[in-house]
Amino acid sequence: MTEGQKERVNKMEDMKAEEKKERGTSLFHCRMAQQKDPEEDMKIVLQRLIVAAPLPHDLGDGTEIGARYEKFKFQLSKKYVCENMTGLLLIYPSCLLHVIESSREVLLSVLEDCSSLDAPKVVSMTHNLQSRLFQQWSYKVLNADHGPGNARDLLEEEESTETLVCTVLSALHKLADQLETSKKALPGPVLDENPELIVPQKVLQKLLAQEDLHTPERHLQMYCSPLHISMDFGQVIRSRVLTSV
């Protein structure tokens, strides 16, 4: 075999070895992809939005608005397939309280939809949650007799927005704890058995009268406001500050 033939053989062997190496690397990546947790890419940054709104007196029994939000939730589930929405919609004779737990995109869609309500207010928006209060979304229509009997005394003592919001959050967390203890999936039966866990309607009415609570439009405007960078101090300052309770 001449030197030229040996050189060509060596080159061919080198090419085959390189091709084999590439195939091995590709197979390795394929195996790693197969072992990857399929839910890892579907994890979302969980957020919670709580909205309150007054209702017209001629609403009826409230089931119409419950069915309307049930349909809206179904539409969101088709649009955001991997972003499960959970929460609770409480429909009182004079107002509603809506708790939504999902991704940023779902919550923004809910805020935009709030324009269909009359004078809604954002009670709270919390980011980067570790767990959900509710494992499903559901609604419950309440009558005037539902709720704790000492709501009037509660209101006389709790006048500030911060205290009223804390009252709402405390009741929701107690309800979530009771759901976990009773092993029930939906909060409706739990609220029937434990009416003291219902957020009093008078508390929500007082909250809706507070001027320092943002409307959904104002909240969206502030949430989407641009960042202003100060080159002198090397600080990033949001032009409008959002507060999360």
PDB file of C-alpha atoms in Angstrom:
ATOM      1  CA  MET A   1       0.000   0.000   0.000  1.00  0.00           C
ATOM      2  CA  THR A   2       1.406   3.331  -1.025  1.00  0.00           C
ATOM      3  CA  GLU A   3       1.719   6.290   1.315  1.00  0.00           C
ATOM      4  CA  GLY A   4      -1.137   8.034  -0.491  1.00  0.00           C
ATOM      5  CA  GLN A   5      -3.439   5.029  -0.029  1.00  0.00           C
ATOM      6  CA  LYS A   6      -2.539   4.804   3.684  1.00  0.00           C
ATOM      7  CA  GLU A   7      -3.349   8.488   4.102  1.00  0.00           C
ATOM      8  CA  ARG A   8      -6.749   8.073   2.445  1.00  0.00           C
ATOM      9  CA  VAL A   9      -7.536   5.046   4.661  1.00  0.00           C
ATOM     10  CA  ASN A  10      -6.578   6.966   7.791  1.00  0.00           C
ATOM     11  CA  LYS A  11      -8.796   9.854   6.766  1.00  0.00           C
ATOM     12  CA  MET A  12     -11.743   7.519   6.179  1.00  0.00           C
ATOM     13  CA  GLU A  13     -11.256   5.877   9.595  1.00  0.00           C
ATOM     14  CA  ASP A  14     -11.087   9.291  11.229  1.00  0.00           C
ATOM     15  CA  MET A  15     -14.323  10.327   9.525  1.00  0.00           C
ATOM     16  CA  LYS A  16     -16.078   7.137  10.631  1.00  0.00           C
ATOM     17  CA  ALA A  17     -14.904   7.622  14.212  1.00  0.00           C
ATOM     18  CA  GLU A  18     -16.134  11.203  14.201  1.00  0.00           C
ATOM     19  CA  GLU A  19     -19.489  10.151  12.759  1.00  0.00           C
ATOM     20  CA  LYS A  20     -19.807   7.411  15.388  1.00  0.00           C
ATOM     21  CA  LYS A  21     -19.007   9.944  18.099  1.00  0.00           C
ATOM     22  CA  GLU A  22     -21.676  12.322  16.822  1.00  0.00           C
ATOM     23  CA  ARG A  23     -24.244   9.535  16.722  1.00  0.00           C
ATOM     24  CA  GLY A  24     -23.356   8.609  20.275  1.00  0.00           C
ATOM     25  CA  THR A  25     -23.726  12.198  21.441  1.00  0.00           C
ATOM     26  CA  SER A  26     -27.028  12.522  19.682  1.00  0.00           C
ATOM     27  CA  LEU A  27     -28.284   9.291  21.259  1.00  0.00           C
ATOM     28  CA  PHE A  28     -27.113  10.524  24.645  1.00  0.00           C
ATOM     29  CA  HIS A  29     -29.125  13.714  24.281  1.00  0.00           C
ATOM     30  CA  CYS A  30     -32.149  11.747  23.137  1.00  0.00           C
ATOM     31  CA  ARG A  31     -31.962   9.506  26.188  1.00  0.00           C
ATOM     32  CA  MET A  32     -31.595  12.528  28.454  1.00  0.00           C
ATOM     33  CA  ALA A  33     -34.611  14.150  26.824  1.00  0.00           C
ATOM     34  CA  GLN A  34     -36.638  10.983  27.425  1.00  0.00           C
ATOM     35  CA  GLN A  35     -35.683  10.953  31.090  1.00  0.00           C
ATOM     36  CA  LYS A  36     -36.567  14.632  31.533  1.00  0.00           C
ATOM     37  CA  ASP A  37     -39.641  15.313  33.639  1.00  0.00           C
ATOM     38  CA  PRO A  38     -42.393  16.199  31.161  1.00  0.00           C
ATOM     39  CA  GLU A  39     -44.035  18.505  33.720  1.00  0.00           C
ATOM     40  CA  GLU A  40     -40.880  20.556  34.179  1.00  0.00           C
ATOM     41  CA  ASP A  41     -41.602  22.729  31.148  1.00  0.00           C
ATOM     42  CA  MET A  42     -45.217  23.188  32.254  1.00  0.00           C
ATOM     43  CA  LYS A  43     -44.453  24.681  35.662  1.00  0.00           C
ATOM     44  CA  ILE A  44     -45.746  28.219  36.074  1.00  0.00           C
ATOM     45  CA  VAL A  45     -45.028  31.058  38.455  1.00  0.00           C
ATOM     46  CA  LEU A  46     -48.136  30.880  40.606  1.00  0.00           C
ATOM     47  CA  GLN A  47     -49.929  34.124  41.446  1.00  0.00           C
ATOM     48  CA  ARG A  48     -53.141  34.962  43.283  1.00  0.00           C
ATOM     49  CA  LEU A  49     -55.603  37.718  42.430  1.00  0.00           C
ATOM     50  CA  ILE A  50     -58.551  38.747  44.627  1.00  0.00           C
ATOM     51  CA  VAL A  51     -61.195  41.050  43.173  1.00  0.00           C
ATOM     52  CA  ALA A  52     -64.396  42.440  44.685  1.00  0.00           C
ATOM     53  CA  ALA A  53     -67.242  44.188  42.889  1.00  0.00           C
ATOM     54  CA  PRO A  54     -70.745  45.437  43.667  1.00  0.00           C
ATOM     55  CA  LEU A  55     -73.694  43.764  41.967  1.00  0.00           C
ATOM     56  CA  PRO A  56     -76.969  45.244  40.703  1.00  0.00           C
ATOM     57  CA  HIS A  57     -80.028  44.693  42.873  1.00  0.00           C
ATOM     58  CA  ASP A  58     -81.977  43.051  40.036  1.00  0.00           C
ATOM     59  CA  LEU A  59     -79.394  40.298  39.510  1.00  0.00           C
ATOM     60  CA  GLY A  60     -81.703  37.507  40.618  1.00  0.00           C
ATOM     61  CA  ASP A  61     -80.269  34.502  42.454  1.00  0.00           C
ATOM     62  CA  GLY A  62     -76.701  34.986  41.199  1.00  0.00           C
ATOM     63  CA  THR A  63     -76.443  31.725  39.262  1.00  0.00           C
ATOM     64  CA  GLU A  64     -76.302  33.619  35.957  1.00  0.00           C
ATOM     65  CA  ILE A  65     -73.066  35.387  36.851  1.00  0.00           C
ATOM     66  CA  GLY A  66     -71.673  32.114  38.237  1.00  0.00           C
ATOM     67  CA  ALA A  67     -72.406  30.348  34.958  1.00  0.00           C
ATOM     68  CA  ARG A  68     -70.911  33.252  33.047  1.00  0.00           C
ATOM     69  CA  TYR A  69     -67.606  32.960  34.924  1.00  0.00           C
ATOM     70  CA  GLU A  70     -67.670  29.190  34.565  1.00  0.00           C
ATOM     71  CA  LYS A  71     -67.821  29.666  30.794  1.00  0.00           C
ATOM     72  CA  PHE A  72     -65.047  32.272  30.940  1.00  0.00           C
ATOM     73  CA  LYS A  73     -62.863  29.886  32.953  1.00  0.00           C
ATOM     74  CA  PHE A  74     -63.444  27.187  30.309  1.00  0.00           C
ATOM     75  CA  GLN A  75     -62.355  29.594  27.559  1.00  0.00           C
ATOM     76  CA  LEU A  76     -59.163  30.423  29.461  1.00  0.00           C
ATOM     77  CA  SER A  77     -58.409  26.713  29.961  1.00  0.00           C
ATOM     78  CA  LYS A  78     -58.480  26.234  26.186  1.00  0.00           C
ATOM     79  CA  LYS A  79     -56.287  29.269  25.554  1.00  0.00           C
ATOM     80  CA  TYR A  80     -53.753  28.482  28.310  1.00  0.00           C
ATOM     81  CA  VAL A  81     -53.728  24.687  28.253  1.00  0.00           C
ATOM     82  CA  CYS A  82     -50.912  24.146  30.770  1.00  0.00           C
ATOM     83  CA  GLU A  83     -51.879  26.943  33.172  1.00  0.00           C
ATOM     84  CA  ASN A  84     -54.549  25.553  35.475  1.00  0.00           C
ATOM     85  CA  MET A  85     -56.840  28.127  37.056  1.00  0.00           C
ATOM     86  CA  THR A  86     -58.172  27.467  40.547  1.00  0.00           C
ATOM     87  CA  GLY A  87     -60.063  29.657  42.967  1.00  0.00           C
ATOM     88  CA  LEU A  88     -63.429  30.585  44.419  1.00  0.00           C
ATOM     89  CA  LEU A  89     -66.181  32.973  43.354  1.00  0.00           C
ATOM     90  CA  LEU A  90     -68.521  34.016  46.184  1.00  0.00           C
ATOM     91  CA  ILE A  91     -71.699  35.712  44.956  1.00  0.00           C
ATOM     92  CA  TYR A  92     -73.487  37.739  47.647  1.00  0.00           C
ATOM     93  CA  PRO A  93     -76.814  39.569  47.226  1.00  0.00           C
ATOM     94  CA  SER A  94     -75.026  42.932  46.839  1.00  0.00           C
ATOM     95  CA  CYS A  95     -71.455  42.088  45.736  1.00  0.00           C
ATOM     96  CA  LEU A  96     -69.027  39.376  44.720  1.00  0.00           C
ATOM     97  CA  LEU A  97     -65.598  38.211  45.826  1.00  0.00           C
ATOM     98  CA  HIS A  98     -63.443  36.381  43.288  1.00  0.00           C
ATOM     99  CA  VAL A  99     -60.198  34.539  44.131  1.00  0.00           C
ATOM    100  CA  ILE A 100     -58.118  33.389  41.133  1.00  0.00           C
ATOM    101  CA  GLU A 101     -54.875  31.382  41.310  1.00  0.00           C
ATOM    102  CA  SER A 102     -52.918  30.819  38.109  1.00  0.00           C
ATOM    103  CA  SER A 103     -50.209  32.290  35.891  1.00  0.00           C
ATOM    104  CA  ARG A 104     -49.579  35.949  35.136  1.00  0.00           C
ATOM    105  CA  GLU A 105     -51.218  35.645  31.713  1.00  0.00           C
ATOM    106  CA  VAL A 106     -54.427  34.158  33.122  1.00  0.00           C
ATOM    107  CA  LEU A 107     -54.654  36.782  35.862  1.00  0.00           C
ATOM    108  CA  LEU A 108     -54.149  39.592  33.354  1.00  0.00           C
ATOM    109  CA  SER A 109     -56.971  38.142  31.253  1.00  0.00           C
ATOM    110  CA  VAL A 110     -59.229  38.134  34.321  1.00  0.00           C
ATOM    111  CA  LEU A 111     -58.319  41.763  35.090  1.00  0.00           C
ATOM    112  CA  GLU A 112     -59.126  42.786  31.541  1.00  0.00           C
ATOM    113  CA  ASP A 113     -62.458  40.965  31.761  1.00  0.00           C
ATOM    114  CA  CYS A 114     -63.352  42.863  34.935  1.00  0.00           C
ATOM    115  CA  SER A 115     -64.390  45.794  32.739  1.00  0.00           C
ATOM    116  CA  SER A 116     -67.752  44.027  32.414  1.00  0.00           C
ATOM    117  CA  LEU A 117     -68.350  44.548  36.151  1.00  0.00           C
ATOM    118  CA  ASP A 118     -69.591  47.717  37.786  1.00  0.00           C
ATOM    119  CA  ALA A 119     -66.860  49.497  39.809  1.00  0.00           C
ATOM    120  CA  PRO A 120     -64.670  46.466  40.645  1.00  0.00           C
ATOM    121  CA  LYS A 121     -61.707  46.798  43.007  1.00  0.00           C
ATOM    122  CA  VAL A 122     -58.470  44.797  43.314  1.00  0.00           C
ATOM    123  CA  VAL A 123     -58.308  43.593  46.914  1.00  0.00           C
ATOM    124  CA  SER A 124     -54.972  41.787  46.655  1.00  0.00           C
ATOM    125  CA  MET A 125     -52.454  40.399  44.165  1.00  0.00           C
ATOM    126  CA  THR A 126     -49.718  38.099  45.433  1.00  0.00           C
ATOM    127  CA  HIS A 127     -46.770  36.807  43.391  1.00  0.00           C
ATOM    128  CA  ASN A 128     -44.567  33.690  43.527  1.00  0.00           C
ATOM    129  CA  LEU A 129     -46.850  31.566  45.683  1.00  0.00           C
ATOM    130  CA  GLN A 130     -45.616  28.263  47.058  1.00  0.00           C
ATOM    131  CA  SER A 131     -49.058  26.609  47.102  1.00  0.00           C
ATOM    132  CA  ARG A 132     -52.694  27.134  46.194  1.00  0.00           C
ATOM    133  CA  LEU A 133     -55.577  27.810  48.564  1.00  0.00           C
ATOM    134  CA  PHE A 134     -57.965  25.913  46.291  1.00  0.00           C
ATOM    135  CA  GLN A 135     -57.389  22.855  44.131  1.00  0.00           C
ATOM    136  CA  GLN A 136     -60.307  23.580  41.771  1.00  0.00           C
ATOM    137  CA  TRP A 137     -62.305  26.577  40.625  1.00  0.00           C
ATOM    138  CA  SER A 138     -65.896  26.806  41.824  1.00  0.00           C
ATOM    139  CA  TYR A 139     -68.563  29.341  42.699  1.00  0.00           C
ATOM    140  CA  LYS A 140     -71.150  29.594  45.449  1.00  0.00           C
ATOM    141  CA  VAL A 141     -74.231  31.787  45.682  1.00  0.00           C
ATOM    142  CA  LEU A 142     -74.824  33.149  49.187  1.00  0.00           C
ATOM    143  CA  ASN A 143     -77.914  34.712  50.706  1.00  0.00           C
ATOM    144  CA  ALA A 144     -78.197  37.511  53.221  1.00  0.00           C
ATOM    145  CA  ASP A 145     -78.245  35.079  56.153  1.00  0.00           C
ATOM    146  CA  HIS A 146     -74.864  33.511  55.300  1.00  0.00           C
ATOM    147  CA  GLY A 147     -71.809  34.606  57.233  1.00  0.00           C
ATOM    148  CA  PRO A 148     -70.786  35.212  60.858  1.00  0.00           C
ATOM    149  CA  GLY A 149     -73.273  36.899  63.146  1.00  0.00           C
ATOM    150  CA  ASN A 150     -70.826  39.465  64.533  1.00  0.00           C
ATOM    151  CA  ALA A 151     -70.098  41.197  61.222  1.00  0.00           C
ATOM    152  CA  ARG A 152     -71.546  44.518  62.448  1.00  0.00           C
ATOM    153  CA  ASP A 153     -69.267  44.584  65.485  1.00  0.00           C
ATOM    154  CA  LEU A 154     -66.359  43.586  63.266  1.00  0.00           C
ATOM    155  CA  LEU A 155     -66.946  46.549  60.988  1.00  0.00           C
ATOM    156  CA  GLU A 156     -67.184  49.052  63.815  1.00  0.00           C
ATOM    157  CA  GLU A 157     -63.670  48.088  64.902  1.00  0.00           C
ATOM    158  CA  GLU A 158     -62.031  47.558  61.502  1.00  0.00           C
ATOM    159  CA  GLU A 159     -62.106  50.747  59.478  1.00  0.00           C
ATOM    160  CA  SER A 160     -58.746  50.808  57.689  1.00  0.00           C
ATOM    161  CA  THR A 161     -58.254  49.266  54.253  1.00  0.00           C
ATOM    162  CA  GLU A 162     -55.292  47.235  55.455  1.00  0.00           C
ATOM    163  CA  THR A 163     -57.243  45.675  58.329  1.00  0.00           C
ATOM    164  CA  LEU A 164     -60.224  44.902  56.105  1.00  0.00           C
ATOM    165  CA  VAL A 165     -57.997  43.222  53.519  1.00  0.00           C
ATOM    166  CA  CYS A 166     -56.331  41.183  56.250  1.00  0.00           C
ATOM    167  CA  THR A 167     -59.792  40.090  57.421  1.00  0.00           C
ATOM    168  CA  VAL A 168     -60.577  38.809  53.918  1.00  0.00           C
ATOM    169  CA  LEU A 169     -57.238  37.011  53.595  1.00  0.00           C
ATOM    170  CA  SER A 170     -57.530  35.470  57.055  1.00  0.00           C
ATOM    171  CA  ALA A 171     -60.986  34.069  56.295  1.00  0.00           C
ATOM    172  CA  LEU A 172     -59.791  32.590  52.986  1.00  0.00           C
ATOM    173  CA  HIS A 173     -56.798  30.915  54.629  1.00  0.00           C
ATOM    174  CA  LYS A 174     -59.008  29.476  57.377  1.00  0.00           C
ATOM    175  CA  LEU A 175     -61.315  28.129  54.698  1.00  0.00           C
ATOM    176  CA  ALA A 176     -58.364  26.540  52.882  1.00  0.00           C
ATOM    177  CA  ASP A 177     -57.191  24.941  56.142  1.00  0.00           C
ATOM    178  CA  GLN A 178     -60.679  23.552  56.757  1.00  0.00           C
ATOM    179  CA  LEU A 179     -60.795  22.180  53.206  1.00  0.00           C
ATOM    180  CA  GLU A 180     -57.532  20.353  53.803  1.00  0.00           C
ATOM    181  CA  THR A 181     -58.706  19.022  57.161  1.00  0.00           C
ATOM    182  CA  SER A 182     -62.085  17.835  55.895  1.00  0.00           C
ATOM    183  CA  LYS A 183     -60.566  16.336  52.716  1.00  0.00           C
ATOM    184  CA  LYS A 184     -63.275  17.966  50.613  1.00  0.00           C
ATOM    185  CA  ALA A 185     -62.502  19.142  47.102  1.00  0.00           C
ATOM    186  CA  LEU A 186     -64.975  22.042  46.913  1.00  0.00           C
ATOM    187  CA  PRO A 187     -65.527  24.769  49.519  1.00  0.00           C
ATOM    188  CA  GLY A 188     -69.321  24.942  49.081  1.00  0.00           C
ATOM    189  CA  PRO A 189     -70.228  22.157  51.540  1.00  0.00           C
ATOM    190  CA  VAL A 190     -67.567  23.379  53.983  1.00  0.00           C
ATOM    191  CA  LEU A 191     -69.084  26.873  53.979  1.00  0.00           C
ATOM    192  CA  ASP A 192     -72.542  25.400  54.545  1.00  0.00           C
ATOM    193  CA  GLU A 193     -71.255  23.524  57.599  1.00  0.00           C
ATOM    194  CA  ASN A 194     -69.050  26.404  58.825  1.00  0.00           C
ATOM    195  CA  PRO A 195     -70.739  29.749  57.980  1.00  0.00           C
ATOM    196  CA  GLU A 196     -68.282  31.553  60.243  1.00  0.00           C
ATOM    197  CA  LEU A 197     -65.657  30.974  57.551  1.00  0.00           C
ATOM    198  CA  ILE A 198     -67.542  33.122  55.041  1.00  0.00           C
ATOM    199  CA  VAL A 199     -66.119  36.588  54.463  1.00  0.00           C
ATOM    200  CA  PRO A 200     -68.882  38.914  55.767  1.00  0.00           C
ATOM    201  CA  GLN A 201     -70.709  40.825  53.063  1.00  0.00           C
ATOM    202  CA  LYS A 202     -70.464  44.000  55.154  1.00  0.00           C
ATOM    203  CA  VAL A 203     -66.663  43.740  55.115  1.00  0.00           C
ATOM    204  CA  LEU A 204     -66.683  43.628  51.304  1.00  0.00           C
ATOM    205  CA  GLN A 205     -69.094  46.565  51.141  1.00  0.00           C
ATOM    206  CA  LYS A 206     -66.749  48.544  53.355  1.00  0.00           C
ATOM    207  CA  LEU A 207     -63.771  47.573  51.173  1.00  0.00           C
ATOM    208  CA  LEU A 208     -65.526  48.662  48.000  1.00  0.00           C
ATOM    209  CA  ALA A 209     -66.003  52.096  49.538  1.00  0.00           C
ATOM    210  CA  GLN A 210     -62.258  52.529  50.131  1.00  0.00           C
ATOM    211  CA  GLU A 211     -60.707  54.987  47.679  1.00  0.00           C
ATOM    212  CA  ASP A 212     -57.162  53.634  48.029  1.00  0.00           C
ATOM    213  CA  LEU A 213     -58.030  50.284  46.415  1.00  0.00           C
ATOM    214  CA  HIS A 214     -57.143  50.205  42.726  1.00  0.00           C
ATOM    215  CA  THR A 215     -59.537  49.520  39.902  1.00  0.00           C
ATOM    216  CA  PRO A 216     -58.476  46.720  37.500  1.00  0.00           C
ATOM    217  CA  GLU A 217     -57.708  49.356  34.842  1.00  0.00           C
ATOM    218  CA  ARG A 218     -55.467  51.292  37.219  1.00  0.00           C
ATOM    219  CA  HIS A 219     -53.801  48.086  38.374  1.00  0.00           C
ATOM    220  CA  LEU A 220     -53.089  47.013  34.791  1.00  0.00           C
ATOM    221  CA  GLN A 221     -51.717  50.462  33.980  1.00  0.00           C
ATOM    222  CA  MET A 222     -49.328  50.349  36.922  1.00  0.00           C
ATOM    223  CA  TYR A 223     -48.405  46.694  36.379  1.00  0.00           C
ATOM    224  CA  CYS A 224     -47.446  47.316  32.751  1.00  0.00           C
ATOM    225  CA  SER A 225     -45.695  50.654  33.365  1.00  0.00           C
ATOM    226  CA  PRO A 226     -42.109  50.847  32.037  1.00  0.00           C
ATOM    227  CA  LEU A 227     -39.012  50.745  34.184  1.00  0.00           C
ATOM    228  CA  HIS A 228     -36.959  53.936  34.456  1.00  0.00           C
ATOM    229  CA  ILE A 229     -33.218  53.361  34.853  1.00  0.00           C
ATOM    230  CA  SER A 230     -31.205  55.963  36.743  1.00  0.00           C
ATOM    231  CA  MET A 231     -27.696  55.974  35.274  1.00  0.00           C
ATOM    232  CA  ASP A 232     -26.439  58.304  38.026  1.00  0.00           C
ATOM    233  CA  PHE A 233     -27.212  55.905  40.848  1.00  0.00           C
ATOM    234  CA  GLY A 234     -27.269  52.610  38.964  1.00  0.00           C
ATOM    235  CA  GLN A 235     -30.746  51.864  40.252  1.00  0.00           C
ATOM    236  CA  VAL A 236     -33.808  50.528  38.518  1.00  0.00           C
ATOM    237  CA  ILE A 237     -36.890  52.406  39.653  1.00  0.00           C
ATOM    238  CA  ARG A 238     -40.455  51.566  38.653  1.00  0.00           C
ATOM    239  CA  SER A 239     -42.344  54.665  37.729  1.00  0.00           C
ATOM    240  CA  ARG A 240     -45.322  53.456  39.706  1.00  0.00           C
ATOM    241  CA  VAL A 241     -45.083  51.169  42.683  1.00  0.00           C
ATOM    242  CA  LEU A 242     -47.324  48.115  42.997  1.00  0.00           C
ATOM    243  CA  THR A 243     -48.197  46.866  46.443  1.00  0.00           C
ATOM    244  CA  SER A 244     -48.997  43.242  47.094  1.00  0.00           C
ATOM    245  CA  VAL A 245     -50.765  42.283  50.256  1.00  0.00           C
TER     246      VAL A 245
END
